[in-house]
mmCIF file with all atom_site columns, C-alpha atoms in Angstrom:
data_model
loop_
_atom_site.group_PDB
_atom_site.id
_atom_site.type_symbol
_atom_site.label_atom_id
_atom_site.label_alt_id
_atom_site.label_comp_id
_atom_site.label_asym_id
_atom_site.label_entity_id
_atom_site.label_seq_id
_atom_site.pdbx_PDB_ins_code
_atom_site.Cartn_x
_atom_site.Cartn_y
_atom_site.Cartn_z
_atom_site.occupancy
_atom_site.B_iso_or_equiv
_atom_site.pdbx_formal_charge
_atom_site.auth_seq_id
_atom_site.auth_comp_id
_atom_site.auth_asym_id
_atom_site.auth_atom_id
_atom_site.pdbx_PDB_model_num
ATOM 1   C CA . UNK A 1 1   ? 52.656 71.081  -141.598 1.00 90.00 ? 128 UNK A CA 1
ATOM 2   C CA . UNK A 1 2   ? 55.744 73.472  -141.503 1.00 92.00 ? 129 UNK A CA 1
ATOM 3   C CA . UNK A 1 3   ? 56.707 74.703  -144.913 1.00 93.00 ? 130 UNK A CA 1
ATOM 4   C CA . UNK A 1 4   ? 59.665 76.790  -143.992 1.00 95.00 ? 131 UNK A CA 1
ATOM 5   C CA . UNK A 1 5   ? 61.547 78.571  -141.202 1.00 97.00 ? 132 UNK A CA 1
ATOM 6   C CA . UNK A 1 6   ? 63.495 81.810  -141.436 1.00 97.00 ? 133 UNK A CA 1
ATOM 7   C CA . UNK A 1 7   ? 65.509 83.961  -139.168 1.00 98.00 ? 134 UNK A CA 1
ATOM 8   C CA . UNK A 1 8   ? 67.317 87.277  -139.428 1.00 97.00 ? 135 UNK A CA 1
ATOM 9   C CA . UNK A 1 9   ? 69.336 89.340  -137.086 1.00 98.00 ? 136 UNK A CA 1
ATOM 10  C CA . UNK A 1 10  ? 70.686 92.696  -137.767 1.00 96.00 ? 137 UNK A CA 1
ATOM 11  C CA . UNK A 1 11  ? 72.728 95.528  -136.077 1.00 97.00 ? 138 UNK A CA 1
ATOM 12  C CA . UNK A 1 12  ? 70.441 98.525  -135.514 1.00 97.00 ? 139 UNK A CA 1
ATOM 13  C CA . UNK A 1 13  ? 73.212 101.035 -136.117 1.00 97.00 ? 140 UNK A CA 1
ATOM 14  C CA . UNK A 1 14  ? 73.812 99.762  -139.562 1.00 97.00 ? 141 UNK A CA 1
ATOM 15  C CA . UNK A 1 15  ? 70.124 100.380 -140.489 1.00 97.00 ? 142 UNK A CA 1
ATOM 16  C CA . UNK A 1 16  ? 70.244 103.740 -138.723 1.00 97.00 ? 143 UNK A CA 1
ATOM 17  C CA . UNK A 1 17  ? 73.127 104.837 -141.013 1.00 97.00 ? 144 UNK A CA 1
ATOM 18  C CA . UNK A 1 18  ? 71.317 103.584 -144.049 1.00 96.00 ? 145 UNK A CA 1
ATOM 19  C CA . UNK A 1 19  ? 68.217 105.470 -143.090 1.00 96.00 ? 146 UNK A CA 1
ATOM 20  C CA . UNK A 1 20  ? 70.143 108.649 -142.449 1.00 96.00 ? 147 UNK A CA 1
ATOM 21  C CA . UNK A 1 21  ? 72.109 108.245 -145.642 1.00 97.00 ? 148 UNK A CA 1
ATOM 22  C CA . UNK A 1 22  ? 68.827 107.955 -147.638 1.00 96.00 ? 149 UNK A CA 1
ATOM 23  C CA . UNK A 1 23  ? 67.410 110.930 -145.714 1.00 95.00 ? 150 UNK A CA 1
ATOM 24  C CA . UNK A 1 24  ? 64.522 108.548 -144.549 1.00 93.00 ? 151 UNK A CA 1
ATOM 25  C CA . UNK A 1 25  ? 63.682 107.109 -147.967 1.00 96.00 ? 152 UNK A CA 1
ATOM 26  C CA . UNK A 1 26  ? 64.730 103.722 -146.968 1.00 96.00 ? 153 UNK A CA 1
ATOM 27  C CA . UNK A 1 27  ? 61.604 103.333 -144.411 1.00 97.00 ? 154 UNK A CA 1
ATOM 28  C CA . UNK A 1 28  ? 59.220 104.273 -147.260 1.00 96.00 ? 155 UNK A CA 1
ATOM 29  C CA . UNK A 1 29  ? 60.855 101.823 -149.589 1.00 95.00 ? 156 UNK A CA 1
ATOM 30  C CA . UNK A 1 30  ? 60.862 98.938  -146.986 1.00 97.00 ? 157 UNK A CA 1
ATOM 31  C CA . UNK A 1 31  ? 57.672 99.397  -144.737 1.00 97.00 ? 158 UNK A CA 1
ATOM 32  C CA . UNK A 1 32  ? 54.166 98.808  -145.807 1.00 96.00 ? 159 UNK A CA 1
ATOM 33  C CA . UNK A 1 33  ? 51.458 101.596 -145.377 1.00 96.00 ? 160 UNK A CA 1
ATOM 34  C CA . UNK A 1 34  ? 50.395 100.494 -141.873 1.00 97.00 ? 161 UNK A CA 1
ATOM 35  C CA . UNK A 1 35  ? 54.020 99.853  -140.830 1.00 97.00 ? 162 UNK A CA 1
ATOM 36  C CA . UNK A 1 36  ? 55.007 103.178 -141.982 1.00 97.00 ? 163 UNK A CA 1
ATOM 37  C CA . UNK A 1 37  ? 52.216 105.030 -140.014 1.00 97.00 ? 164 UNK A CA 1
ATOM 38  C CA . UNK A 1 38  ? 53.252 103.284 -136.831 1.00 97.00 ? 165 UNK A CA 1
ATOM 39  C CA . UNK A 1 39  ? 56.995 104.031 -137.469 1.00 97.00 ? 166 UNK A CA 1
ATOM 40  C CA . UNK A 1 40  ? 56.298 107.737 -137.946 1.00 97.00 ? 167 UNK A CA 1
ATOM 41  C CA . UNK A 1 41  ? 54.290 107.806 -134.853 1.00 97.00 ? 168 UNK A CA 1
ATOM 42  C CA . UNK A 1 42  ? 57.022 106.125 -132.864 1.00 96.00 ? 169 UNK A CA 1
ATOM 43  C CA . UNK A 1 43  ? 59.745 108.311 -134.231 1.00 96.00 ? 170 UNK A CA 1
ATOM 44  C CA . UNK A 1 44  ? 57.876 111.384 -133.277 1.00 97.00 ? 171 UNK A CA 1
ATOM 45  C CA . UNK A 1 45  ? 57.728 109.942 -129.647 1.00 96.00 ? 172 UNK A CA 1
ATOM 46  C CA . UNK A 1 46  ? 61.195 108.426 -129.379 1.00 96.00 ? 173 UNK A CA 1
ATOM 47  C CA . UNK A 1 47  ? 63.739 108.132 -132.235 1.00 95.00 ? 174 UNK A CA 1
ATOM 48  C CA . UNK A 1 48  ? 65.609 105.186 -130.819 1.00 95.00 ? 175 UNK A CA 1
ATOM 49  C CA . UNK A 1 49  ? 62.230 103.193 -130.312 1.00 95.00 ? 176 UNK A CA 1
ATOM 50  C CA . UNK A 1 50  ? 61.292 104.202 -133.790 1.00 96.00 ? 177 UNK A CA 1
ATOM 51  C CA . UNK A 1 51  ? 64.380 102.784 -135.218 1.00 97.00 ? 178 UNK A CA 1
ATOM 52  C CA . UNK A 1 52  ? 64.066 99.740  -133.236 1.00 97.00 ? 179 UNK A CA 1
ATOM 53  C CA . UNK A 1 53  ? 60.451 99.199  -134.570 1.00 97.00 ? 180 UNK A CA 1
ATOM 54  C CA . UNK A 1 54  ? 61.927 99.671  -138.088 1.00 98.00 ? 181 UNK A CA 1
ATOM 55  C CA . UNK A 1 55  ? 64.714 97.114  -137.557 1.00 98.00 ? 182 UNK A CA 1
ATOM 56  C CA . UNK A 1 56  ? 62.269 94.450  -136.179 1.00 98.00 ? 183 UNK A CA 1
ATOM 57  C CA . UNK A 1 57  ? 60.006 94.978  -139.242 1.00 98.00 ? 184 UNK A CA 1
ATOM 58  C CA . UNK A 1 58  ? 63.115 94.768  -141.523 1.00 98.00 ? 185 UNK A CA 1
ATOM 59  C CA . UNK A 1 59  ? 64.231 91.561  -139.827 1.00 98.00 ? 186 UNK A CA 1
ATOM 60  C CA . UNK A 1 60  ? 60.627 90.064  -140.074 1.00 98.00 ? 187 UNK A CA 1
ATOM 61  C CA . UNK A 1 61  ? 60.577 90.686  -143.847 1.00 97.00 ? 188 UNK A CA 1
ATOM 62  C CA . UNK A 1 62  ? 64.007 89.043  -144.290 1.00 96.00 ? 189 UNK A CA 1
ATOM 63  C CA . UNK A 1 63  ? 62.934 86.045  -142.106 1.00 97.00 ? 190 UNK A CA 1
ATOM 64  C CA . UNK A 1 64  ? 59.743 85.696  -143.756 1.00 97.00 ? 191 UNK A CA 1
ATOM 65  C CA . UNK A 1 65  ? 61.264 85.785  -147.361 1.00 95.00 ? 192 UNK A CA 1
ATOM 66  C CA . UNK A 1 66  ? 63.578 83.003  -146.201 1.00 96.00 ? 193 UNK A CA 1
ATOM 67  C CA . UNK A 1 67  ? 60.775 80.921  -144.704 1.00 95.00 ? 194 UNK A CA 1
ATOM 68  C CA . UNK A 1 68  ? 58.652 80.993  -147.923 1.00 94.00 ? 195 UNK A CA 1
ATOM 69  C CA . UNK A 1 69  ? 61.795 80.119  -149.894 1.00 90.00 ? 196 UNK A CA 1
ATOM 70  C CA . UNK A 1 70  ? 61.645 83.130  -152.392 1.00 84.00 ? 197 UNK A CA 1
ATOM 71  C CA . UNK A 1 71  ? 64.074 85.590  -150.987 1.00 76.00 ? 198 UNK A CA 1
ATOM 72  C CA . UNK A 1 72  ? 63.301 89.151  -152.173 1.00 78.00 ? 199 UNK A CA 1
ATOM 73  C CA . UNK A 1 73  ? 61.637 88.249  -155.444 1.00 76.00 ? 200 UNK A CA 1
ATOM 74  C CA . UNK A 1 74  ? 58.168 88.341  -156.631 1.00 86.00 ? 201 UNK A CA 1
ATOM 75  C CA . UNK A 1 75  ? 55.634 87.738  -155.333 1.00 86.00 ? 202 UNK A CA 1
ATOM 76  C CA . UNK A 1 76  ? 57.630 88.743  -152.180 1.00 85.00 ? 203 UNK A CA 1
ATOM 77  C CA . UNK A 1 77  ? 58.231 92.459  -151.897 1.00 88.00 ? 204 UNK A CA 1
ATOM 78  C CA . UNK A 1 78  ? 59.343 94.619  -148.940 1.00 91.00 ? 205 UNK A CA 1
ATOM 79  C CA . UNK A 1 79  ? 56.098 96.331  -148.897 1.00 91.00 ? 206 UNK A CA 1
ATOM 80  C CA . UNK A 1 80  ? 53.804 93.478  -149.511 1.00 94.00 ? 207 UNK A CA 1
ATOM 81  C CA . UNK A 1 81  ? 54.444 91.732  -146.126 1.00 95.00 ? 208 UNK A CA 1
ATOM 82  C CA . UNK A 1 82  ? 53.776 93.711  -142.984 1.00 97.00 ? 209 UNK A CA 1
ATOM 83  C CA . UNK A 1 83  ? 54.213 92.861  -139.264 1.00 97.00 ? 210 UNK A CA 1
ATOM 84  C CA . UNK A 1 84  ? 51.630 94.554  -137.230 1.00 96.00 ? 211 UNK A CA 1
ATOM 85  C CA . UNK A 1 85  ? 50.561 94.024  -133.657 1.00 94.00 ? 212 UNK A CA 1
ATOM 86  C CA . UNK A 1 86  ? 47.354 92.606  -132.484 1.00 92.00 ? 213 UNK A CA 1
ATOM 87  C CA . UNK A 1 87  ? 45.459 93.963  -129.389 1.00 90.00 ? 214 UNK A CA 1
ATOM 88  C CA . UNK A 1 88  ? 47.537 91.871  -127.095 1.00 92.00 ? 215 UNK A CA 1
ATOM 89  C CA . UNK A 1 89  ? 50.706 93.105  -128.715 1.00 92.00 ? 216 UNK A CA 1
ATOM 90  C CA . UNK A 1 90  ? 51.546 89.915  -130.488 1.00 94.00 ? 217 UNK A CA 1
ATOM 91  C CA . UNK A 1 91  ? 53.199 90.425  -133.971 1.00 96.00 ? 218 UNK A CA 1
ATOM 92  C CA . UNK A 1 92  ? 50.990 89.129  -136.844 1.00 95.00 ? 219 UNK A CA 1
ATOM 93  C CA . UNK A 1 93  ? 51.939 88.847  -140.543 1.00 96.00 ? 220 UNK A CA 1
ATOM 94  C CA . UNK A 1 94  ? 49.752 90.492  -143.179 1.00 96.00 ? 221 UNK A CA 1
ATOM 95  C CA . UNK A 1 95  ? 50.051 90.271  -146.930 1.00 95.00 ? 222 UNK A CA 1
ATOM 96  C CA . UNK A 1 96  ? 49.098 92.452  -149.725 1.00 94.00 ? 223 UNK A CA 1
ATOM 97  C CA . UNK A 1 97  ? 48.736 92.236  -153.470 1.00 93.00 ? 224 UNK A CA 1
ATOM 98  C CA . UNK A 1 98  ? 50.541 89.412  -155.138 1.00 94.00 ? 225 UNK A CA 1
ATOM 99  C CA . UNK A 1 99  ? 51.954 87.983  -152.010 1.00 94.00 ? 226 UNK A CA 1
ATOM 100 C CA . UNK A 1 100 ? 48.446 87.698  -150.474 1.00 95.00 ? 227 UNK A CA 1
ATOM 101 C CA . UNK A 1 101 ? 47.396 85.639  -153.534 1.00 95.00 ? 228 UNK A CA 1
ATOM 102 C CA . UNK A 1 102 ? 50.562 83.520  -153.314 1.00 94.00 ? 229 UNK A CA 1
ATOM 103 C CA . UNK A 1 103 ? 49.892 82.727  -149.621 1.00 94.00 ? 230 UNK A CA 1
ATOM 104 C CA . UNK A 1 104 ? 46.073 82.093  -150.061 1.00 94.00 ? 231 UNK A CA 1
ATOM 105 C CA . UNK A 1 105 ? 46.661 79.773  -153.189 1.00 94.00 ? 232 UNK A CA 1
ATOM 106 C CA . UNK A 1 106 ? 49.036 77.614  -151.089 1.00 94.00 ? 233 UNK A CA 1
ATOM 107 C CA . UNK A 1 107 ? 46.990 77.907  -147.818 1.00 94.00 ? 234 UNK A CA 1
ATOM 108 C CA . UNK A 1 108 ? 50.216 79.168  -146.076 1.00 95.00 ? 235 UNK A CA 1
ATOM 109 C CA . UNK A 1 109 ? 50.257 81.068  -142.840 1.00 95.00 ? 236 UNK A CA 1
ATOM 110 C CA . UNK A 1 110 ? 53.104 82.626  -141.057 1.00 96.00 ? 237 UNK A CA 1
ATOM 111 C CA . UNK A 1 111 ? 53.806 82.918  -137.257 1.00 96.00 ? 238 UNK A CA 1
ATOM 112 C CA . UNK A 1 112 ? 56.242 85.737  -136.496 1.00 97.00 ? 239 UNK A CA 1
ATOM 113 C CA . UNK A 1 113 ? 58.292 86.524  -133.469 1.00 97.00 ? 240 UNK A CA 1
ATOM 114 C CA . UNK A 1 114 ? 60.435 89.591  -133.100 1.00 98.00 ? 241 UNK A CA 1
ATOM 115 C CA . UNK A 1 115 ? 62.640 91.165  -130.622 1.00 97.00 ? 242 UNK A CA 1
ATOM 116 C CA . UNK A 1 116 ? 65.237 93.953  -129.992 1.00 96.00 ? 243 UNK A CA 1
ATOM 117 C CA . UNK A 1 117 ? 67.824 94.596  -127.427 1.00 95.00 ? 244 UNK A CA 1
ATOM 118 C CA . UNK A 1 118 ? 70.087 97.892  -127.594 1.00 91.00 ? 245 UNK A CA 1
ATOM 119 C CA . UNK A 1 119 ? 71.874 97.492  -130.853 1.00 96.00 ? 246 UNK A CA 1
ATOM 120 C CA . UNK A 1 120 ? 70.321 94.175  -132.201 1.00 98.00 ? 247 UNK A CA 1
ATOM 121 C CA . UNK A 1 121 ? 67.025 93.161  -133.693 1.00 98.00 ? 248 UNK A CA 1
ATOM 122 C CA . UNK A 1 122 ? 65.824 89.765  -134.510 1.00 98.00 ? 249 UNK A CA 1
ATOM 123 C CA . UNK A 1 123 ? 62.920 87.973  -136.194 1.00 98.00 ? 250 UNK A CA 1
ATOM 124 C CA . UNK A 1 124 ? 61.873 84.365  -136.290 1.00 98.00 ? 251 UNK A CA 1
ATOM 125 C CA . UNK A 1 125 ? 59.239 83.145  -138.826 1.00 97.00 ? 252 UNK A CA 1
ATOM 126 C CA . UNK A 1 126 ? 57.535 79.794  -139.282 1.00 96.00 ? 253 UNK A CA 1
ATOM 127 C CA . UNK A 1 127 ? 55.353 79.307  -142.325 1.00 95.00 ? 254 UNK A CA 1
ATOM 128 C CA . UNK A 1 128 ? 52.883 76.397  -142.183 1.00 94.00 ? 255 UNK A CA 1
ATOM 129 C CA . UNK A 1 129 ? 50.317 74.923  -144.501 1.00 92.00 ? 256 UNK A CA 1
ATOM 130 C CA . UNK A 1 130 ? 46.662 74.406  -143.466 1.00 84.00 ? 257 UNK A CA 1
ATOM 131 C CA . UNK A 1 131 ? 44.224 76.280  -141.148 1.00 72.00 ? 258 UNK A CA 1
ATOM 132 C CA . UNK A 1 132 ? 45.817 79.095  -139.328 1.00 64.00 ? 259 UNK A CA 1
ATOM 133 C CA . UNK A 1 133 ? 45.835 79.795  -135.667 1.00 56.00 ? 260 UNK A CA 1
ATOM 134 C CA . UNK A 1 134 ? 43.546 83.021  -135.394 1.00 56.00 ? 261 UNK A CA 1
ATOM 135 C CA . UNK A 1 135 ? 44.285 85.526  -132.778 1.00 53.00 ? 262 UNK A CA 1
ATOM 136 C CA . UNK A 1 136 ? 40.827 87.198  -133.183 1.00 51.00 ? 263 UNK A CA 1
ATOM 137 C CA . UNK A 1 137 ? 42.074 90.114  -135.283 1.00 49.00 ? 264 UNK A CA 1
ATOM 138 C CA . UNK A 1 138 ? 42.534 89.801  -139.037 1.00 51.00 ? 265 UNK A CA 1
ATOM 139 C CA . UNK A 1 139 ? 42.397 93.258  -140.491 1.00 54.00 ? 266 UNK A CA 1
ATOM 140 C CA . UNK A 1 140 ? 45.561 95.503  -140.567 1.00 55.00 ? 267 UNK A CA 1
ATOM 141 C CA . UNK A 1 141 ? 43.319 98.503  -139.585 1.00 57.00 ? 268 UNK A CA 1
ATOM 142 C CA . UNK A 1 142 ? 42.401 96.611  -136.269 1.00 55.00 ? 269 UNK A CA 1
ATOM 143 C CA . UNK A 1 143 ? 46.047 96.274  -135.314 1.00 52.00 ? 270 UNK A CA 1
ATOM 144 C CA . UNK A 1 144 ? 47.937 98.500  -132.742 1.00 54.00 ? 271 UNK A CA 1
ATOM 145 C CA . UNK A 1 145 ? 51.217 100.172 -133.097 1.00 53.00 ? 272 UNK A CA 1
#
């Protein structure tokens, strides 16, 4: 059963400007630990792809917060929800701390879709109740960047 649907779209240059204005602290405030690690790796290889990664994760968090109906208030927190990729590249939502408890107590599961194109990033999230569809990977440390 679908509990909620959320979507978010953003202009990547606006996020880049905020990132530069905060001298990179914005990424540390928004991204969870595993996301931040992937972000740094991607930035080292290609700055524009690194920022696109950051933008899609930012959009996924916004879409997720809308889908669960909380916005950005506890137990939802920027760093408590992470979007990581499984071995096939599929984006998968992972939760930490109070958000993980919130999701488990309600038997909620999220499906995430993200995309970017030049100056735009978008995310779409569907939160459902019941048994999740498992992609075979459940731990953040098993995810690829």
